[in-house]
């Protein structure tokens, strides 16, 4: 779906899309009324701001038909988000089912967590941890999970990658065009598992990966040696690897300031 389709849709059609992100009536109405957004970041910012006021009533509204973790969801979004459960070991699936029952008995609602990007073992650990919460704390965590899911679904709807980069060539003061990129996990092997690859565009920018990266350590490799070789510039670094840890679903921006004999990076926004 293109954002322009949402911006131009009738109010009922737009509401149907937004309701799929989170079935919170006032939030849905406010987002529909706030169109046009013009950009996905603007939509995400508005959605996040409106969700900041959610509480128990919004949570209960949204959980009316929400599937349990480990069930077989009938809606496409939940089915995709819970896809890792299809490979869950029998003992893990059994412990999740038992934990779901204990959670519902303790808190009176379905256990809510963003399943996308999490393994069955991670989902089980989160369920068991939150079973130890007092009711007030758990309501706050469940509301935060509802917002997390909504923002993830917005990014998924519009195909927004989780990671972006911007490479600047400090020797020329211009964007570094055509730098090859490889995004990999760190899984104990020499090179890890490649998730995505690409090349910086005419503005030195690139977007890589799915809308949610798996939690854990990752490496973004910049083929800086080839970039400088193409320009006839000697360089000390044949490539630059930036390692970072993914802990959640917030968008990650990993820029690089580049020169032939030095480089710097930081956690961007």
mmCIF file of C-alpha atoms in Angstrom:
data_model
loop_
_atom_site.group_PDB
_atom_site.id
_atom_site.type_symbol
_atom_site.label_atom_id
_atom_site.label_comp_id
_atom_site.label_asym_id
_atom_site.label_seq_id
_atom_site.Cartn_x
_atom_site.Cartn_y
_atom_site.Cartn_z
ATOM 1 C CA UNK A 1 0.000 0.000 0.000
ATOM 2 C CA UNK A 2 1.194 3.513 -0.790
ATOM 3 C CA UNK A 3 0.761 6.291 1.766
ATOM 4 C CA UNK A 4 -0.941 8.369 -0.914
ATOM 5 C CA UNK A 5 -3.683 5.756 -1.066
ATOM 6 C CA UNK A 6 -4.367 6.273 2.623
ATOM 7 C CA UNK A 7 -4.193 10.047 2.365
ATOM 8 C CA UNK A 8 -6.680 10.051 -0.546
ATOM 9 C CA UNK A 9 -9.060 7.327 0.697
ATOM 10 C CA UNK A 10 -12.566 8.031 1.922
ATOM 11 C CA UNK A 11 -12.876 8.302 5.693
ATOM 12 C CA UNK A 12 -14.550 4.866 6.064
ATOM 13 C CA UNK A 13 -11.910 3.182 3.890
ATOM 14 C CA UNK A 14 -9.076 4.910 5.736
ATOM 15 C CA UNK A 15 -10.592 3.940 9.085
ATOM 16 C CA UNK A 16 -10.695 0.293 8.019
ATOM 17 C CA UNK A 17 -6.936 0.395 7.348
ATOM 18 C CA UNK A 18 -6.086 2.204 10.581
ATOM 19 C CA UNK A 19 -8.311 -0.110 12.623
ATOM 20 C CA UNK A 20 -6.136 -2.995 11.470
ATOM 21 C CA UNK A 21 -3.189 -1.372 13.240
ATOM 22 C CA UNK A 22 -5.036 -0.961 16.555
ATOM 23 C CA UNK A 23 -8.776 -1.120 17.159
ATOM 24 C CA UNK A 24 -8.940 1.946 19.410
ATOM 25 C CA UNK A 25 -11.859 4.052 18.109
ATOM 26 C CA UNK A 26 -10.689 7.513 19.225
ATOM 27 C CA UNK A 27 -7.160 6.822 17.931
ATOM 28 C CA UNK A 28 -8.549 5.590 14.612
ATOM 29 C CA UNK A 29 -10.766 8.678 14.230
ATOM 30 C CA UNK A 30 -7.912 11.039 15.129
ATOM 31 C CA UNK A 31 -5.514 9.510 12.604
ATOM 32 C CA UNK A 32 -8.120 9.552 9.853
ATOM 33 C CA UNK A 33 -8.857 13.212 10.597
ATOM 34 C CA UNK A 34 -5.142 14.103 10.631
ATOM 35 C CA UNK A 35 -4.627 13.190 6.955
ATOM 36 C CA UNK A 36 -2.823 13.920 4.723
ATOM 37 C CA UNK A 37 0.439 12.875 6.353
ATOM 38 C CA UNK A 38 2.691 13.235 3.340
ATOM 39 C CA UNK A 39 5.328 10.876 4.732
ATOM 40 C CA UNK A 40 5.398 7.687 6.764
ATOM 41 C CA UNK A 41 7.603 9.244 9.480
ATOM 42 C CA UNK A 42 4.937 11.934 9.956
ATOM 43 C CA UNK A 43 2.273 9.248 10.269
ATOM 44 C CA UNK A 44 4.390 7.304 12.760
ATOM 45 C CA UNK A 45 5.053 10.412 14.850
ATOM 46 C CA UNK A 46 1.348 11.269 14.990
ATOM 47 C CA UNK A 47 0.357 7.677 15.771
ATOM 48 C CA UNK A 48 2.958 7.474 18.556
ATOM 49 C CA UNK A 49 1.880 10.789 20.085
ATOM 50 C CA UNK A 50 -1.792 9.798 20.111
ATOM 51 C CA UNK A 51 -1.000 6.375 21.578
ATOM 52 C CA UNK A 52 0.903 7.961 24.479
ATOM 53 C CA UNK A 53 -2.417 8.685 26.222
ATOM 54 C CA UNK A 54 -3.724 5.110 26.020
ATOM 55 C CA UNK A 55 -4.783 3.340 29.181
ATOM 56 C CA UNK A 56 -6.815 0.380 30.360
ATOM 57 C CA UNK A 57 -9.979 1.321 28.444
ATOM 58 C CA UNK A 58 -8.123 1.548 25.111
ATOM 59 C CA UNK A 59 -6.415 -1.743 25.880
ATOM 60 C CA UNK A 60 -9.702 -3.511 26.564
ATOM 61 C CA UNK A 61 -11.202 -2.055 23.385
ATOM 62 C CA UNK A 62 -8.366 -3.344 21.233
ATOM 63 C CA UNK A 63 -8.238 -6.807 22.790
ATOM 64 C CA UNK A 64 -11.790 -7.826 21.870
ATOM 65 C CA UNK A 65 -10.783 -10.369 19.207
ATOM 66 C CA UNK A 66 -7.035 -10.472 19.675
ATOM 67 C CA UNK A 67 -5.627 -14.019 19.311
ATOM 68 C CA UNK A 68 -3.559 -15.687 21.992
ATOM 69 C CA UNK A 69 0.129 -16.275 21.396
ATOM 70 C CA UNK A 70 0.338 -19.814 20.047
ATOM 71 C CA UNK A 71 -3.202 -19.937 18.638
ATOM 72 C CA UNK A 72 -3.764 -19.998 14.893
ATOM 73 C CA UNK A 73 -4.766 -16.412 14.074
ATOM 74 C CA UNK A 74 -7.357 -15.884 11.367
ATOM 75 C CA UNK A 75 -6.230 -12.366 10.439
ATOM 76 C CA UNK A 76 -3.221 -11.973 8.158
ATOM 77 C CA UNK A 77 -1.351 -9.485 10.363
ATOM 78 C CA UNK A 78 -1.392 -11.667 13.480
ATOM 79 C CA UNK A 79 -0.608 -14.791 11.458
ATOM 80 C CA UNK A 80 2.476 -13.125 9.994
ATOM 81 C CA UNK A 81 3.599 -11.723 13.339
ATOM 82 C CA UNK A 82 3.260 -15.093 15.052
ATOM 83 C CA UNK A 83 4.879 -17.064 12.223
ATOM 84 C CA UNK A 84 7.777 -18.159 14.454
ATOM 85 C CA UNK A 85 5.329 -20.168 16.592
ATOM 86 C CA UNK A 86 4.889 -22.608 13.711
ATOM 87 C CA UNK A 87 8.351 -23.967 14.502
ATOM 88 C CA UNK A 88 8.028 -23.878 18.303
ATOM 89 C CA UNK A 89 9.150 -27.015 20.125
ATOM 90 C CA UNK A 90 6.320 -28.941 21.766
ATOM 91 C CA UNK A 91 7.519 -28.182 25.291
ATOM 92 C CA UNK A 92 7.802 -24.458 24.555
ATOM 93 C CA UNK A 93 4.357 -24.350 22.931
ATOM 94 C CA UNK A 94 2.923 -26.221 25.918
ATOM 95 C CA UNK A 95 4.470 -23.829 28.420
ATOM 96 C CA UNK A 96 3.141 -20.847 26.458
ATOM 97 C CA UNK A 97 -0.370 -22.332 26.446
ATOM 98 C CA UNK A 98 -0.149 -22.905 30.203
ATOM 99 C CA UNK A 99 1.218 -19.398 30.737
ATOM 100 C CA UNK A 100 -1.612 -17.906 28.650
ATOM 101 C CA UNK A 101 -4.171 -19.585 30.902
ATOM 102 C CA UNK A 102 -2.448 -18.393 34.073
ATOM 103 C CA UNK A 103 -2.107 -14.875 32.659
ATOM 104 C CA UNK A 104 -5.807 -14.633 31.777
ATOM 105 C CA UNK A 105 -6.786 -15.922 35.204
ATOM 106 C CA UNK A 106 -4.490 -13.405 36.909
ATOM 107 C CA UNK A 107 -5.147 -10.301 34.789
ATOM 108 C CA UNK A 108 -8.490 -10.970 33.087
ATOM 109 C CA UNK A 109 -7.258 -10.309 29.548
ATOM 110 C CA UNK A 110 -5.283 -11.963 26.761
ATOM 111 C CA UNK A 111 -1.492 -11.691 27.028
ATOM 112 C CA UNK A 112 -0.420 -9.025 24.532
ATOM 113 C CA UNK A 113 3.090 -8.745 23.143
ATOM 114 C CA UNK A 114 4.651 -7.874 19.805
ATOM 115 C CA UNK A 115 5.420 -11.305 18.405
ATOM 116 C CA UNK A 116 7.084 -10.077 15.197
ATOM 117 C CA UNK A 117 10.844 -10.545 15.337
ATOM 118 C CA UNK A 118 10.696 -12.733 18.455
ATOM 119 C CA UNK A 119 11.400 -16.435 18.741
ATOM 120 C CA UNK A 120 9.062 -18.786 20.656
ATOM 121 C CA UNK A 121 11.622 -18.910 23.448
ATOM 122 C CA UNK A 122 11.681 -15.114 23.697
ATOM 123 C CA UNK A 123 7.887 -14.993 23.771
ATOM 124 C CA UNK A 124 7.819 -17.579 26.559
ATOM 125 C CA UNK A 125 10.412 -15.677 28.585
ATOM 126 C CA UNK A 126 8.432 -12.428 28.211
ATOM 127 C CA UNK A 127 5.192 -14.154 29.234
ATOM 128 C CA UNK A 128 6.763 -15.701 32.330
ATOM 129 C CA UNK A 129 8.400 -12.419 33.309
ATOM 130 C CA UNK A 130 5.181 -10.452 33.041
ATOM 131 C CA UNK A 131 3.251 -13.004 35.057
ATOM 132 C CA UNK A 132 5.210 -11.627 38.006
ATOM 133 C CA UNK A 133 3.891 -8.079 37.509
ATOM 134 C CA UNK A 134 1.310 -6.487 39.754
ATOM 135 C CA UNK A 135 -1.928 -5.550 37.905
ATOM 136 C CA UNK A 136 -1.069 -1.859 37.547
ATOM 137 C CA UNK A 137 2.409 -2.510 36.165
ATOM 138 C CA UNK A 138 1.090 -5.148 33.797
ATOM 139 C CA UNK A 139 -1.567 -2.809 32.432
ATOM 140 C CA UNK A 140 1.179 -0.309 31.629
ATOM 141 C CA UNK A 141 3.281 -2.975 29.906
ATOM 142 C CA UNK A 142 0.312 -4.288 27.934
ATOM 143 C CA UNK A 143 -0.581 -0.763 26.777
ATOM 144 C CA UNK A 144 3.028 -0.257 25.675
ATOM 145 C CA UNK A 145 2.858 -3.562 23.790
ATOM 146 C CA UNK A 146 -0.340 -2.437 22.047
ATOM 147 C CA UNK A 147 1.412 0.733 20.838
ATOM 148 C CA UNK A 148 4.470 -1.289 19.815
ATOM 149 C CA UNK A 149 2.285 -3.580 17.686
ATOM 150 C CA UNK A 150 0.454 -0.637 16.112
ATOM 151 C CA UNK A 151 3.683 1.097 15.066
ATOM 152 C CA UNK A 152 5.106 -2.157 13.745
ATOM 153 C CA UNK A 153 1.981 -2.688 11.643
ATOM 154 C CA UNK A 154 2.207 0.820 10.215
ATOM 155 C CA UNK A 155 5.792 0.191 9.136
ATOM 156 C CA UNK A 156 4.819 -3.190 7.726
ATOM 157 C CA UNK A 157 1.878 -1.732 5.784
ATOM 158 C CA UNK A 158 4.113 0.711 3.938
ATOM 159 C CA UNK A 159 7.181 -1.506 3.661
ATOM 160 C CA UNK A 160 9.364 0.709 5.836
ATOM 161 C CA UNK A 161 12.781 -0.913 6.431
ATOM 162 C CA UNK A 162 14.035 -1.081 9.973
ATOM 163 C CA UNK A 163 17.474 0.317 9.203
ATOM 164 C CA UNK A 164 18.707 3.296 7.202
ATOM 165 C CA UNK A 165 22.150 4.769 6.633
ATOM 166 C CA UNK A 166 23.672 7.943 5.215
ATOM 167 C CA UNK A 167 27.317 7.972 4.145
ATOM 168 C CA UNK A 168 29.172 11.274 3.794
ATOM 169 C CA UNK A 169 32.618 11.620 2.233
ATOM 170 C CA UNK A 170 34.525 14.050 4.463
ATOM 171 C CA UNK A 171 37.275 14.514 1.856
ATOM 172 C CA UNK A 172 34.868 16.126 -0.604
ATOM 173 C CA UNK A 173 32.069 17.219 1.708
ATOM 174 C CA UNK A 174 29.543 15.382 -0.440
ATOM 175 C CA UNK A 175 27.415 12.221 -0.139
ATOM 176 C CA UNK A 176 29.264 8.977 -0.819
ATOM 177 C CA UNK A 177 27.446 7.527 -3.831
ATOM 178 C CA UNK A 178 27.590 3.848 -4.759
ATOM 179 C CA UNK A 179 28.981 2.432 -1.512
ATOM 180 C CA UNK A 180 28.123 -1.259 -1.276
ATOM 181 C CA UNK A 181 26.378 -2.397 1.919
ATOM 182 C CA UNK A 182 25.766 -5.740 3.598
ATOM 183 C CA UNK A 183 23.633 -6.210 6.723
ATOM 184 C CA UNK A 184 24.259 -9.425 8.653
ATOM 185 C CA UNK A 185 23.493 -11.036 11.971
ATOM 186 C CA UNK A 186 26.260 -12.074 14.352
ATOM 187 C CA UNK A 187 25.643 -15.749 14.983
ATOM 188 C CA UNK A 188 29.023 -17.227 15.797
ATOM 189 C CA UNK A 189 30.181 -17.718 12.209
ATOM 190 C CA UNK A 190 32.830 -15.638 10.477
ATOM 191 C CA UNK A 191 30.394 -13.696 8.320
ATOM 192 C CA UNK A 192 27.072 -14.273 10.051
ATOM 193 C CA UNK A 193 23.804 -14.602 8.179
ATOM 194 C CA UNK A 194 23.201 -11.979 5.512
ATOM 195 C CA UNK A 195 19.853 -10.236 5.972
ATOM 196 C CA UNK A 196 20.039 -7.639 3.201
ATOM 197 C CA UNK A 197 22.429 -5.855 0.851
ATOM 198 C CA UNK A 198 22.308 -2.647 -1.141
ATOM 199 C CA UNK A 199 24.129 0.442 -2.395
ATOM 200 C CA UNK A 200 23.975 4.069 -1.336
ATOM 201 C CA UNK A 201 21.984 6.270 -3.707
ATOM 202 C CA UNK A 202 22.742 9.679 -5.217
ATOM 203 C CA UNK A 203 22.300 11.281 -1.798
ATOM 204 C CA UNK A 204 24.511 8.708 -0.058
ATOM 205 C CA UNK A 205 21.490 7.066 1.559
ATOM 206 C CA UNK A 206 20.155 3.512 1.687
ATOM 207 C CA UNK A 207 17.462 1.534 3.500
ATOM 208 C CA UNK A 208 18.010 -2.111 4.362
ATOM 209 C CA UNK A 209 16.279 -5.044 5.931
ATOM 210 C CA UNK A 210 12.716 -5.953 6.858
ATOM 211 C CA UNK A 211 10.453 -3.756 8.956
ATOM 212 C CA UNK A 212 11.643 -5.548 12.113
ATOM 213 C CA UNK A 213 15.124 -6.964 12.614
ATOM 214 C CA UNK A 214 15.672 -9.928 14.941
ATOM 215 C CA UNK A 215 16.926 -8.967 18.361
ATOM 216 C CA UNK A 216 20.625 -9.438 18.944
ATOM 217 C CA UNK A 217 23.916 -8.312 17.459
ATOM 218 C CA UNK A 218 24.247 -7.195 13.838
ATOM 219 C CA UNK A 219 26.946 -5.866 11.539
ATOM 220 C CA UNK A 220 26.551 -3.305 8.761
ATOM 221 C CA UNK A 221 29.520 -3.567 6.388
ATOM 222 C CA UNK A 222 30.412 -0.621 4.137
ATOM 223 C CA UNK A 223 32.564 -1.430 1.081
ATOM 224 C CA UNK A 224 34.649 1.713 1.470
ATOM 225 C CA UNK A 225 37.780 0.308 -0.176
ATOM 226 C CA UNK A 226 35.994 -0.232 -3.461
ATOM 227 C CA UNK A 227 34.438 3.232 -3.205
ATOM 228 C CA UNK A 228 37.797 4.974 -2.822
ATOM 229 C CA UNK A 229 39.473 2.719 -5.419
ATOM 230 C CA UNK A 230 36.873 3.785 -7.983
ATOM 231 C CA UNK A 231 37.794 7.410 -7.248
ATOM 232 C CA UNK A 232 41.539 6.683 -7.466
ATOM 233 C CA UNK A 233 42.057 7.572 -3.796
ATOM 234 C CA UNK A 234 44.367 5.408 -1.605
ATOM 235 C CA UNK A 235 42.732 4.248 1.621
ATOM 236 C CA UNK A 236 43.776 2.442 4.778
ATOM 237 C CA UNK A 237 40.494 0.577 5.346
ATOM 238 C CA UNK A 238 39.404 -2.053 2.768
ATOM 239 C CA UNK A 239 35.959 -1.938 4.365
ATOM 240 C CA UNK A 240 34.255 -0.573 7.486
ATOM 241 C CA UNK A 241 32.112 -2.763 9.738
ATOM 242 C CA UNK A 242 29.766 -1.174 12.267
ATOM 243 C CA UNK A 243 28.423 -3.540 14.901
ATOM 244 C CA UNK A 244 25.273 -2.742 16.873
ATOM 245 C CA UNK A 245 22.670 -4.455 19.014
ATOM 246 C CA UNK A 246 18.965 -4.569 18.181
ATOM 247 C CA UNK A 247 16.841 -4.498 21.347
ATOM 248 C CA UNK A 248 13.429 -3.416 20.052
ATOM 249 C CA UNK A 249 11.438 -2.212 17.076
ATOM 250 C CA UNK A 250 12.448 1.456 16.970
ATOM 251 C CA UNK A 251 13.819 2.584 13.616
ATOM 252 C CA UNK A 252 17.617 2.406 13.461
ATOM 253 C CA UNK A 253 19.754 4.942 11.615
ATOM 254 C CA UNK A 254 23.462 4.083 11.298
ATOM 255 C CA UNK A 255 25.298 6.885 9.469
ATOM 256 C CA UNK A 256 28.966 6.907 8.474
ATOM 257 C CA UNK A 257 31.326 9.863 8.125
ATOM 258 C CA UNK A 258 34.092 8.638 5.884
ATOM 259 C CA UNK A 259 37.639 9.621 4.893
ATOM 260 C CA UNK A 260 40.449 7.514 3.391
ATOM 261 C CA UNK A 261 42.198 7.005 6.729
ATOM 262 C CA UNK A 262 39.452 7.419 9.338
ATOM 263 C CA UNK A 263 35.731 7.036 9.903
ATOM 264 C CA UNK A 264 33.130 7.737 12.568
ATOM 265 C CA UNK A 265 29.579 6.661 13.276
ATOM 266 C CA UNK A 266 26.858 7.078 15.864
ATOM 267 C CA UNK A 267 23.305 6.033 16.737
ATOM 268 C CA UNK A 268 21.264 8.338 14.517
ATOM 269 C CA UNK A 269 17.562 9.107 14.451
#
